[in-house]
Every structure is written in C-alpha cells, then in structure tokens.
PDB file of C-alpha atoms in Angstrom:
ATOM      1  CA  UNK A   1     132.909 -25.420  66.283  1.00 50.00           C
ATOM      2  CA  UNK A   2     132.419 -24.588  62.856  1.00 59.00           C
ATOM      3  CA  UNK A   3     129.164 -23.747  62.890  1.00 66.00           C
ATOM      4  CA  UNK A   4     130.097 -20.129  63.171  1.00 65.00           C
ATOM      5  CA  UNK A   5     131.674 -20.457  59.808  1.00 65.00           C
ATOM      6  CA  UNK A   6     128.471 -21.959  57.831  1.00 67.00           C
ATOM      7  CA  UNK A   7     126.377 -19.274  59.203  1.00 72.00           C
ATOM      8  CA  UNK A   8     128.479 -17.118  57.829  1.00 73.00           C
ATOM      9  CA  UNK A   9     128.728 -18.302  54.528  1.00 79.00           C
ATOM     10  CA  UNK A  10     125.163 -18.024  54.242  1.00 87.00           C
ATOM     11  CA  UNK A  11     124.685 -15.585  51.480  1.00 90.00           C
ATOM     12  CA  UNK A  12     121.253 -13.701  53.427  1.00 92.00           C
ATOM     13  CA  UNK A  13     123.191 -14.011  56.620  1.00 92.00           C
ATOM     14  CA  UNK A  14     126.050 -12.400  55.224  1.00 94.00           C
ATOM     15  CA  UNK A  15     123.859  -9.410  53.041  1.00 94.00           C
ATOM     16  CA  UNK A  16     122.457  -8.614  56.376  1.00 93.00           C
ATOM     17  CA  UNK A  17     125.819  -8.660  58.257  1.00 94.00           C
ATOM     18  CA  UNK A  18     127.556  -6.716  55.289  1.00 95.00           C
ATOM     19  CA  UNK A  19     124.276  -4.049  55.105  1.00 95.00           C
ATOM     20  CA  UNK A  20     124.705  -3.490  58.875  1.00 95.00           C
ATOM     21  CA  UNK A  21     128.611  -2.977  58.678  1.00 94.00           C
ATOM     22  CA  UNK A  22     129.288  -1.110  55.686  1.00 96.00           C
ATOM     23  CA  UNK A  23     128.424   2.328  56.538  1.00 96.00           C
ATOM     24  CA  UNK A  24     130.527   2.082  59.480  1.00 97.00           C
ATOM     25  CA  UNK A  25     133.713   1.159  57.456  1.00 97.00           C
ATOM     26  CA  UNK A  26     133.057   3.768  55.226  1.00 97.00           C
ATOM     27  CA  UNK A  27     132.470   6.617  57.728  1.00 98.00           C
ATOM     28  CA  UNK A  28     136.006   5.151  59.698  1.00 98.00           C
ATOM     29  CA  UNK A  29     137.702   5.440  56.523  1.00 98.00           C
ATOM     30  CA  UNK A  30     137.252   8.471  55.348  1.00 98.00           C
ATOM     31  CA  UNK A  31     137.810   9.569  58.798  1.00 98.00           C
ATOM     32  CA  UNK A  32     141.330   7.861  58.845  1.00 98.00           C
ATOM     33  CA  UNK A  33     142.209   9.008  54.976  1.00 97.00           C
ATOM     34  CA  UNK A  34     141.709  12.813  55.907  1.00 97.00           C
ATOM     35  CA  UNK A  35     143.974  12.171  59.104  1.00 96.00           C
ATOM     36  CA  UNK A  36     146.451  10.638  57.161  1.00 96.00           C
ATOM     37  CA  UNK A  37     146.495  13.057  53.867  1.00 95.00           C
ATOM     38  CA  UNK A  38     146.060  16.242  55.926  1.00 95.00           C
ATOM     39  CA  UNK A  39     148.997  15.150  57.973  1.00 93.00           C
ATOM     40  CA  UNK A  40     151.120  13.960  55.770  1.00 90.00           C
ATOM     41  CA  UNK A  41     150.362  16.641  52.890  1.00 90.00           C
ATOM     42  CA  UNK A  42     149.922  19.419  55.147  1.00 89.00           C
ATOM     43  CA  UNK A  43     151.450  19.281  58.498  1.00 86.00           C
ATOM     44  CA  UNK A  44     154.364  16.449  57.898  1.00 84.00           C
ATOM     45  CA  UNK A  45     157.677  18.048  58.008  1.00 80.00           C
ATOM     46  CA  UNK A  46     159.312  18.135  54.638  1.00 80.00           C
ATOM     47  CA  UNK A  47     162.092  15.079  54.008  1.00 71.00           C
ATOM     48  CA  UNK A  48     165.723  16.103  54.475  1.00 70.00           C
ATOM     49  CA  UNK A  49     166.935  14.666  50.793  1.00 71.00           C
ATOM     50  CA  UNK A  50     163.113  14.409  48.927  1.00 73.00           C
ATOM     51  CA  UNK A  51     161.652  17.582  50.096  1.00 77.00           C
ATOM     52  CA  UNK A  52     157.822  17.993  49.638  1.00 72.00           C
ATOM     53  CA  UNK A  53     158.173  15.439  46.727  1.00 73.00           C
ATOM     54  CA  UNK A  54     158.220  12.861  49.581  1.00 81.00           C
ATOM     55  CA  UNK A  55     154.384  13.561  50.353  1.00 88.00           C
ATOM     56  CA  UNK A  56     153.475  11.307  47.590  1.00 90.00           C
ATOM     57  CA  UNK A  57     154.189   8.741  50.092  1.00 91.00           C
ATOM     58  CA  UNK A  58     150.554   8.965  51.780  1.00 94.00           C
ATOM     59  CA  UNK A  59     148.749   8.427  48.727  1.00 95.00           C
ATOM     60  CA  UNK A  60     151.227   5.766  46.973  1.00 93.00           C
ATOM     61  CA  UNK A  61     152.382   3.502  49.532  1.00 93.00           C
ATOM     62  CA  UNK A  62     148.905   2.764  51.367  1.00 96.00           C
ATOM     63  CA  UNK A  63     147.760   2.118  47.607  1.00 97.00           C
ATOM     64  CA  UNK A  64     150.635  -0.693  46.887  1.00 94.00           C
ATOM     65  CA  UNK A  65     150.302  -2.195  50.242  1.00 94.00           C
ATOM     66  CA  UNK A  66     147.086  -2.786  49.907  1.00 97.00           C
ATOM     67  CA  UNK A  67     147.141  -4.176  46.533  1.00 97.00           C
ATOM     68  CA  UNK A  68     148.919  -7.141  48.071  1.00 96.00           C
ATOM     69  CA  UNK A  69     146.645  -7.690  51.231  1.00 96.00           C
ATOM     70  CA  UNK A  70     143.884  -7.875  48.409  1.00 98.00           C
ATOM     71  CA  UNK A  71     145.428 -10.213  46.504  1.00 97.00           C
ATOM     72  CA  UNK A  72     146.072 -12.543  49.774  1.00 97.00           C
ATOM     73  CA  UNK A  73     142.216 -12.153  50.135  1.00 97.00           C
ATOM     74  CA  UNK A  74     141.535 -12.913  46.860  1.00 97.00           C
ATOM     75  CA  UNK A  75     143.664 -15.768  46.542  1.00 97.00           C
ATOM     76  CA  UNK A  76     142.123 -17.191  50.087  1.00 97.00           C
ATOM     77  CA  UNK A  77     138.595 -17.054  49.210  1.00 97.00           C
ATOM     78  CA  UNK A  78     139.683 -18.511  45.841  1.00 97.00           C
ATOM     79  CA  UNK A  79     141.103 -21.605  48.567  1.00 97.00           C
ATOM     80  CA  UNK A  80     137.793 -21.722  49.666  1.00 95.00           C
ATOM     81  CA  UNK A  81     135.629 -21.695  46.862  1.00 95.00           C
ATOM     82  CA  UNK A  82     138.067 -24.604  45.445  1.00 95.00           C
ATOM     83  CA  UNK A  83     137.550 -26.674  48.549  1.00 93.00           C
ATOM     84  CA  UNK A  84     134.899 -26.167  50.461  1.00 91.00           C
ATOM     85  CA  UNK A  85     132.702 -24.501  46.919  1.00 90.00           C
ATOM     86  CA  UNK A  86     131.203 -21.914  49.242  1.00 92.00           C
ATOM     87  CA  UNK A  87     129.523 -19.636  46.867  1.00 92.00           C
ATOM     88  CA  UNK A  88     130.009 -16.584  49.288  1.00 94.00           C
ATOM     89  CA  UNK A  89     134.225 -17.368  48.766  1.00 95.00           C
ATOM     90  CA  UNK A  90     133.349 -17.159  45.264  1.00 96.00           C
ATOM     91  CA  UNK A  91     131.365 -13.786  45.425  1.00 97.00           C
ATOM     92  CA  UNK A  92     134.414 -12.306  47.510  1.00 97.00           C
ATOM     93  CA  UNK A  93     137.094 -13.670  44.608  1.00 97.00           C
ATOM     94  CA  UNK A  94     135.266 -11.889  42.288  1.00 97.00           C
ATOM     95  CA  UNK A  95     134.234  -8.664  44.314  1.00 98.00           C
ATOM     96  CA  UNK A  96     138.213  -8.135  45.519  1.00 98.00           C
ATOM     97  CA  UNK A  97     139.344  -8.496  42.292  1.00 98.00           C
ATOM     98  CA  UNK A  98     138.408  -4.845  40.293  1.00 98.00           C
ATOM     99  CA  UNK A  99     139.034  -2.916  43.612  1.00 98.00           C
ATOM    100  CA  UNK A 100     142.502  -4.512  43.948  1.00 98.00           C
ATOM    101  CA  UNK A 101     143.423  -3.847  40.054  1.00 98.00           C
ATOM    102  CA  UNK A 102     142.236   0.201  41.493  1.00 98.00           C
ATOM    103  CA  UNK A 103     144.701  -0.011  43.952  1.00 98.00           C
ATOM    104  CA  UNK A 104     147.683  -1.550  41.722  1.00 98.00           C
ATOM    105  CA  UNK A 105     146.569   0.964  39.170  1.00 98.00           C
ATOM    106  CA  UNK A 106     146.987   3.615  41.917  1.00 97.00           C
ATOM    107  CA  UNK A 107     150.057   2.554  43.015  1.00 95.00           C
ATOM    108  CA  UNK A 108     151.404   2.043  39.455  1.00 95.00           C
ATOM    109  CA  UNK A 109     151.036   5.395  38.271  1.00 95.00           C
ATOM    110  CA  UNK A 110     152.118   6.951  41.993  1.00 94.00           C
ATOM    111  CA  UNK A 111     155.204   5.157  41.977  1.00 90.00           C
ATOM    112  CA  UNK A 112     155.900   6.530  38.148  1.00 90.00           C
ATOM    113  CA  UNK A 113     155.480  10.873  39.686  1.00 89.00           C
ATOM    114  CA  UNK A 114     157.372   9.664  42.447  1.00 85.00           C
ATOM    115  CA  UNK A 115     160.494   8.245  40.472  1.00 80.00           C
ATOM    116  CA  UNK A 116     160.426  11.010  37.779  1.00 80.00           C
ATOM    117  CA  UNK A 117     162.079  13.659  40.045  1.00 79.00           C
ATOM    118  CA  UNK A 118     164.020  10.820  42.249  1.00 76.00           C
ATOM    119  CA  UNK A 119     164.957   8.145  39.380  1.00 77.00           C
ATOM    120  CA  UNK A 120     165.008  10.889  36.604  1.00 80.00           C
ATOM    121  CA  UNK A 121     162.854   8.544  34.648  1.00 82.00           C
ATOM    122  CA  UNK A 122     158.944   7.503  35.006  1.00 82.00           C
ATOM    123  CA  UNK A 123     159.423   3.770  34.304  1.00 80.00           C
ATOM    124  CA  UNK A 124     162.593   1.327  34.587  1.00 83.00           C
ATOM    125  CA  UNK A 125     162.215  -2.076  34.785  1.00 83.00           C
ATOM    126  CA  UNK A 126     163.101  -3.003  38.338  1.00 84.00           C
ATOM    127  CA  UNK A 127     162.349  -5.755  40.149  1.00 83.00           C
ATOM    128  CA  UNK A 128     159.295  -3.732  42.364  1.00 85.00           C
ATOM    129  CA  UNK A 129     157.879  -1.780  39.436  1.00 87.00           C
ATOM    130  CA  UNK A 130     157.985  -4.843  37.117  1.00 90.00           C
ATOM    131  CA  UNK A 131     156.389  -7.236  39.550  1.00 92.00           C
ATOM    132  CA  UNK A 132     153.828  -5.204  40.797  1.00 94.00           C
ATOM    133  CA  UNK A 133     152.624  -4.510  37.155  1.00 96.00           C
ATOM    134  CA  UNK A 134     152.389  -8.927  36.765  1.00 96.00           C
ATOM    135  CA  UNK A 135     150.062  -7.898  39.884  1.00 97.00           C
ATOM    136  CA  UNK A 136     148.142  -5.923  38.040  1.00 98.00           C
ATOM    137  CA  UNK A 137     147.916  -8.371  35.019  1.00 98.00           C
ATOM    138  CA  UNK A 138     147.098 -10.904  37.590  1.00 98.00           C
ATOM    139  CA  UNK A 139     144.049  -8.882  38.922  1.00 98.00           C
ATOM    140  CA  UNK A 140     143.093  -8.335  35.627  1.00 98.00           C
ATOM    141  CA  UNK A 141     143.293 -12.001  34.754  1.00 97.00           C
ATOM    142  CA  UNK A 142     140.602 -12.762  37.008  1.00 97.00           C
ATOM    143  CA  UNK A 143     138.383 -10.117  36.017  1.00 97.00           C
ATOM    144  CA  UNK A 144     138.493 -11.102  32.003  1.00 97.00           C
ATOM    145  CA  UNK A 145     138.857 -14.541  33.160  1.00 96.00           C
ATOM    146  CA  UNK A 146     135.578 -14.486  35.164  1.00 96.00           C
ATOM    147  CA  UNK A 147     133.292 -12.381  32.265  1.00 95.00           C
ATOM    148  CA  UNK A 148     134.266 -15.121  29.607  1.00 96.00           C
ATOM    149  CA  UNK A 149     132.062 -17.528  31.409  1.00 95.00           C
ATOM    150  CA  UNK A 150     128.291 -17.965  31.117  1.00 93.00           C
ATOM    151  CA  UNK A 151     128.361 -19.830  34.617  1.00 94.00           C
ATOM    152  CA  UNK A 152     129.204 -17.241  37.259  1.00 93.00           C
ATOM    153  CA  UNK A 153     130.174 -20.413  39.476  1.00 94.00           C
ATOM    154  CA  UNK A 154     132.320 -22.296  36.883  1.00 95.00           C
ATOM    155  CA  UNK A 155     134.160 -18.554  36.287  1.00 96.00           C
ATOM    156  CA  UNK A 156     134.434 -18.143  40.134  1.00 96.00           C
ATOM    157  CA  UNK A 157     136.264 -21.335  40.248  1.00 95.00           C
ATOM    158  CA  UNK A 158     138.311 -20.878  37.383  1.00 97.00           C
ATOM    159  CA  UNK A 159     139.221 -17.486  38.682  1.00 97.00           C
ATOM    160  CA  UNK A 160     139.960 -19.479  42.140  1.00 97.00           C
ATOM    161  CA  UNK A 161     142.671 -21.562  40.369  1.00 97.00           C
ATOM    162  CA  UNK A 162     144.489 -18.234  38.596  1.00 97.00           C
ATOM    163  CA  UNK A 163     144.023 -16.180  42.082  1.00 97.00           C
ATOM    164  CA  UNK A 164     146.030 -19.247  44.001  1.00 97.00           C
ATOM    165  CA  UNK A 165     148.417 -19.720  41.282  1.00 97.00           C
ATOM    166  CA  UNK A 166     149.566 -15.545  40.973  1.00 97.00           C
ATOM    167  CA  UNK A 167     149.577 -15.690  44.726  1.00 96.00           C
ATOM    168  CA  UNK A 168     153.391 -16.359  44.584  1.00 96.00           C
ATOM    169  CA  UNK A 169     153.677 -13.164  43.139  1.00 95.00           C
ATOM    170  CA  UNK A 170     153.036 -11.470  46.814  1.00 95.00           C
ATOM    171  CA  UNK A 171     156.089 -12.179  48.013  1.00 93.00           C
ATOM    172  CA  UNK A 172     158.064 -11.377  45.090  1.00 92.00           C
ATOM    173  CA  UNK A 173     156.690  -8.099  45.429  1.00 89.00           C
ATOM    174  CA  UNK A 174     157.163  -7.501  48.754  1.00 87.00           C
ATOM    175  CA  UNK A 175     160.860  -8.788  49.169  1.00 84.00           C
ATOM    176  CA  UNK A 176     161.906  -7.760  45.541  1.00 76.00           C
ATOM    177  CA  UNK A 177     164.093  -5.162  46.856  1.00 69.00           C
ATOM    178  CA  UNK A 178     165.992  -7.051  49.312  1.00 71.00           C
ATOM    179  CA  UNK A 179     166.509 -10.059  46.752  1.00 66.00           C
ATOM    180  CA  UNK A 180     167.441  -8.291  43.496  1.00 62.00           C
ATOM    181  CA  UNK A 181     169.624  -5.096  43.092  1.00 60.00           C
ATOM    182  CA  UNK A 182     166.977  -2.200  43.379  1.00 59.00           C
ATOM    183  CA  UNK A 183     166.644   1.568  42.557  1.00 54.00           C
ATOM    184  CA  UNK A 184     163.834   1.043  44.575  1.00 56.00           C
ATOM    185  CA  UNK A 185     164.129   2.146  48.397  1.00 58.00           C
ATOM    186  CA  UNK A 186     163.457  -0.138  51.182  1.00 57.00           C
ATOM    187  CA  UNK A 187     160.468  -0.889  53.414  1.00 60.00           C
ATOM    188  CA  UNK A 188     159.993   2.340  56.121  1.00 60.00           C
ATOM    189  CA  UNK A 189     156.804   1.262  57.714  1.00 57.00           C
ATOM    190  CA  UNK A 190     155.781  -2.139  56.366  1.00 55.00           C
ATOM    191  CA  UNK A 191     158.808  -4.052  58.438  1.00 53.00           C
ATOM    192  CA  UNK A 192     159.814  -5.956  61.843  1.00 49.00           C
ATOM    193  CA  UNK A 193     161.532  -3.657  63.607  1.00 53.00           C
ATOM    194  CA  UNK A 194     161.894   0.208  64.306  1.00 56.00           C
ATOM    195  CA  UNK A 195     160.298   2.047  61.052  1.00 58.00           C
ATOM    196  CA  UNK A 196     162.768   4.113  59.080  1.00 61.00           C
ATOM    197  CA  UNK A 197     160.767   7.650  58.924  1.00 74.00           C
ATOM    198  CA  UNK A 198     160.133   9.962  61.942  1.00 75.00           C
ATOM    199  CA  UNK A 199     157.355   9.469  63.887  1.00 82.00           C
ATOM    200  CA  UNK A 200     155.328  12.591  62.760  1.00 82.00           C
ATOM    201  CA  UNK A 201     156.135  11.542  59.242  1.00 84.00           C
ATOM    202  CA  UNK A 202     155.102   7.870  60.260  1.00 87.00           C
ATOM    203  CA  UNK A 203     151.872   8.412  62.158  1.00 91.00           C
ATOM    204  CA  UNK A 204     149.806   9.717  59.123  1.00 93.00           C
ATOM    205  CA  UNK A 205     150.862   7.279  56.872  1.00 94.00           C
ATOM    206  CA  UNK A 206     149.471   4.588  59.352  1.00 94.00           C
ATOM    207  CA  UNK A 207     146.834   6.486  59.225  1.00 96.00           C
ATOM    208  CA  UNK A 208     146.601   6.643  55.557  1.00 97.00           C
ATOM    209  CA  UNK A 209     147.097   2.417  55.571  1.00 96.00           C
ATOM    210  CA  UNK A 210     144.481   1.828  57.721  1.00 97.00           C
ATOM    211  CA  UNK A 211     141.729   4.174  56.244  1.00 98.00           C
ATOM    212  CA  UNK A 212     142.554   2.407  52.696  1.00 98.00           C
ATOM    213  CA  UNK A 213     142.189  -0.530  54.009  1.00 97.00           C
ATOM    214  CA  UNK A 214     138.810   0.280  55.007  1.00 98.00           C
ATOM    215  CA  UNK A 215     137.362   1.799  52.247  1.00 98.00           C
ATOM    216  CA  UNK A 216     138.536  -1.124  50.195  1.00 98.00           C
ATOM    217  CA  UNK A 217     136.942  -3.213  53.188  1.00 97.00           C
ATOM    218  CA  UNK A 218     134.159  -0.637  52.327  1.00 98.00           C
ATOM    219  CA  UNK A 219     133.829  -1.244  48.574  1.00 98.00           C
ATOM    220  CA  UNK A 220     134.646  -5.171  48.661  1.00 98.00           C
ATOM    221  CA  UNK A 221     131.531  -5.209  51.148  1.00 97.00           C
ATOM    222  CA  UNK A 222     129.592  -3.199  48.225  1.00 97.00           C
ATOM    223  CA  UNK A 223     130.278  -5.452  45.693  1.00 97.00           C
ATOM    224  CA  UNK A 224     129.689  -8.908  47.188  1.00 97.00           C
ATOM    225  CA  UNK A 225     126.205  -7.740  48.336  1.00 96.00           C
ATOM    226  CA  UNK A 226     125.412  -6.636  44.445  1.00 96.00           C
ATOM    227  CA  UNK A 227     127.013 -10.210  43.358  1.00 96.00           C
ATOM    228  CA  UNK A 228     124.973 -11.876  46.102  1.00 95.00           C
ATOM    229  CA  UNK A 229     122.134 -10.015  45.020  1.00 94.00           C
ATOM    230  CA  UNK A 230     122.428 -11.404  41.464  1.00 94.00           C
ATOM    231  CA  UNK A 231     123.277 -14.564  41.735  1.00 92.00           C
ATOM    232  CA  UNK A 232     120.513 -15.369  44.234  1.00 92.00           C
ATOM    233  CA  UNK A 233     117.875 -12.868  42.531  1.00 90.00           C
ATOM    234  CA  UNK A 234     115.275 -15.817  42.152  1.00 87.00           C
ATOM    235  CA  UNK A 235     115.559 -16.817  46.040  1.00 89.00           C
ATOM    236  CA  UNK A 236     112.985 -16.240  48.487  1.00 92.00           C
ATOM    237  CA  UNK A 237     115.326 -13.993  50.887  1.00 91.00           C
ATOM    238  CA  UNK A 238     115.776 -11.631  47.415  1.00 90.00           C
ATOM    239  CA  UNK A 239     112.040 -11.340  47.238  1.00 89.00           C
ATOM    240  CA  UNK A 240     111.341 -10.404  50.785  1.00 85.00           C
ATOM    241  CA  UNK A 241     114.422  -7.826  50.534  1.00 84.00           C
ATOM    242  CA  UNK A 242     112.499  -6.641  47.551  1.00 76.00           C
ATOM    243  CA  UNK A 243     109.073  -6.283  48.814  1.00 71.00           C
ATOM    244  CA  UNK A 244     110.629  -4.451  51.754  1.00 62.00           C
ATOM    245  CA  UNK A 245     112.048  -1.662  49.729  1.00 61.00           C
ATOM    246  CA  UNK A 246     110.423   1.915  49.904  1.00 50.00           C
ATOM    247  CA  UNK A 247     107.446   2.154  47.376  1.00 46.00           C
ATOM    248  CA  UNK A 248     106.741  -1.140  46.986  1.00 46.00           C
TER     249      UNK A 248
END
C-alpha cells in the first residue's frame, strides 16, 4: 500500500518525476495567468462602488491565497520530515519556503495600493493585514532559521518544528475578518457557497488562482530538484545525471 509513497520519496525518482513535469506546469500557468490578468484587467467590467481600482484584485488576491496553501505545504512536509525523516519532505520545507515569503510579499504590498484609495491609508493594523505580515515573518523564520545551520538536515528539521508551530497562523488569517471587527472586506471567491462577484468578474480571477498556483507548483518543483541536487551531489544517480549532460 505504501509502497507508492517510498518510491516517491526517493530523491532520483522524484528529480526524474519533477524534470518530466515541470515544463508542463509552467507552460499551464502562464497560460492560466494571461487568461486571468487579460480578463480581469482588460475585459472585466468595472466594479459599481471600486471602479477600475477593483482590478487589483487579479494580481492581489491569487497572491494571498496562495501564501496560505504554501504555508499548509510547508508545514506538512515539515510533519513528514519530523516523523517519518524523509529527506525529500525536508527538501520541499525548505524549497516552499522563499517562494511563499514572494507571495506574502506580493500580497503585502497589493493589499497596501489597494487600501490607499479604499481605506484612505496604506497600512492599519487590522486583524488580516497584521496577521498575514506574522505570515510573512513566519516564512522568513524558516528561511534564516534553515541558513544558520551547517547540517542542511538538522536545519530542515528545525525548520519542520517552526513550519508546524506558525501553522496556526492559517486560520487566523483566513477567518480574521469574520472573528475580529475588520476594515477588511469579506471572502468573494475563497468561500462555501455562491461567490460574491459576478461571474465575468469571477471567472478570471479563478483563473488567476489557479495559474499562481502553478507557477508556484512550477518554481517549488525548481527548487527541490537544485536542493536534491546538492544535497545528494556525491551520489551515484548525481554522477550519471552529470555525465549525461551535453559536452561532457
């Protein structure tokens, strides 16, 4: 049953699966992003109350959902690098972590242009804005966190331990605006239920989800095959990659 599992922790197993995937995600994504921006920049109809300054939307919330999906990852493959010490868990901790900080960063700094003209201010110290910055410090935590070891796997599972601990912070993020007052607005999209934006509003910022979703996929993929790569750089699998490169 669970041999499907080891096999796929197996860090040349994986390379190969990751090498053979990759381009697809990436080509998807990009497809899906220029769906999703060129509808919702171009073609969306403007908001009744925002106007055009609503169009930030596409860019800022597939950004700050995202940031939490990552940090579930993160936190899960920091679950099983802690119990079952998979060192392919460990590679994923530490691969998810700088492209999640990207995408808190992103929708940081989004979410500031957004509330200037709606808030009248860039920055208040809500409940949403203020825990999704502790995300941020939390991503950032395992990135500092995991260069102050020598021993990549003693950082990876010290990292583990932060990632599982800062992974109550998800929820306060997501449900911080129905839990504390909130100049924040609602969930439109990300909800049970009917979403709260038209449909031709609503279709490009799926779009605009899923295609960040990928590239991150994308990127993450990227980045465990480098960590892979140097961590098991004195392996026999390394060598043979090596020897099969062009010009050699």
């Amino acid at each position: 049953m669970w041999t499907w599992f080891h096999r796929l922790a197996s860090p040349p197993f994986f390379f190969r699966l990751a090498e053979r995937w990759a381009p697809w995600l990436g080509v998807a994504a990009l497809v899906l992003l220029a769906w999703g921006w060129i509808g919702g920049l171009v073609f969306a109809p403007p908001d009744y109350q925002q106007k055009d300054a609503f169009r930030i939307i596409y860019v800022h919330v597939p950004a700050a959902a995202v940031s939490l999906s990552l940090y579930t990852l993160m936190a899960l493959a920091g679950a099983v690098a802690v119990i079952w010490r998979m060192k392919l868990a460990e590679c994923v901790l530490v691969a998810t972590a700088p492209v999640g900080a990207s995408m808190t960063v992103v929708a940081l700094v989004t979410g500031m242009l957004w509330g200037k003209p709606m808030w009248g201010t860039y920055w208040v110290w809500d409940a949403r804005l203020t825990s999704e910055l502790v995300l941020l410090f939390l991503y950032l935590g395992v990135i500092g966190l995991y260069r102050a070891f020598d021993d990549p796997r003693a950082g990876a599972r010290a990292c583990a331990l932060l990632a599982i601990v800062g992974v109550v912070n998800v929820p306060i993020v997501k449900y911080s605006v129905e839990w504390w007052n909130s100049l924040h607005q609602g969930s439109t999209i990300m909800k049970l239920g009917k979403p709260s934006i038209a449909l031709e509003m609503a279709i490009p910022l799926y779009a605009a989800v899923a295609g960040t979703l990928l590239f991150c996929g994308y990127a993450i993929l990227r980045r465990v095959q480098n960590e892979l790569l140097w961590r098991e750089r004195g392996t026999q699998w390394v060598r043979e990659l090596r020897v099969g490169e062009p010009g050699r």
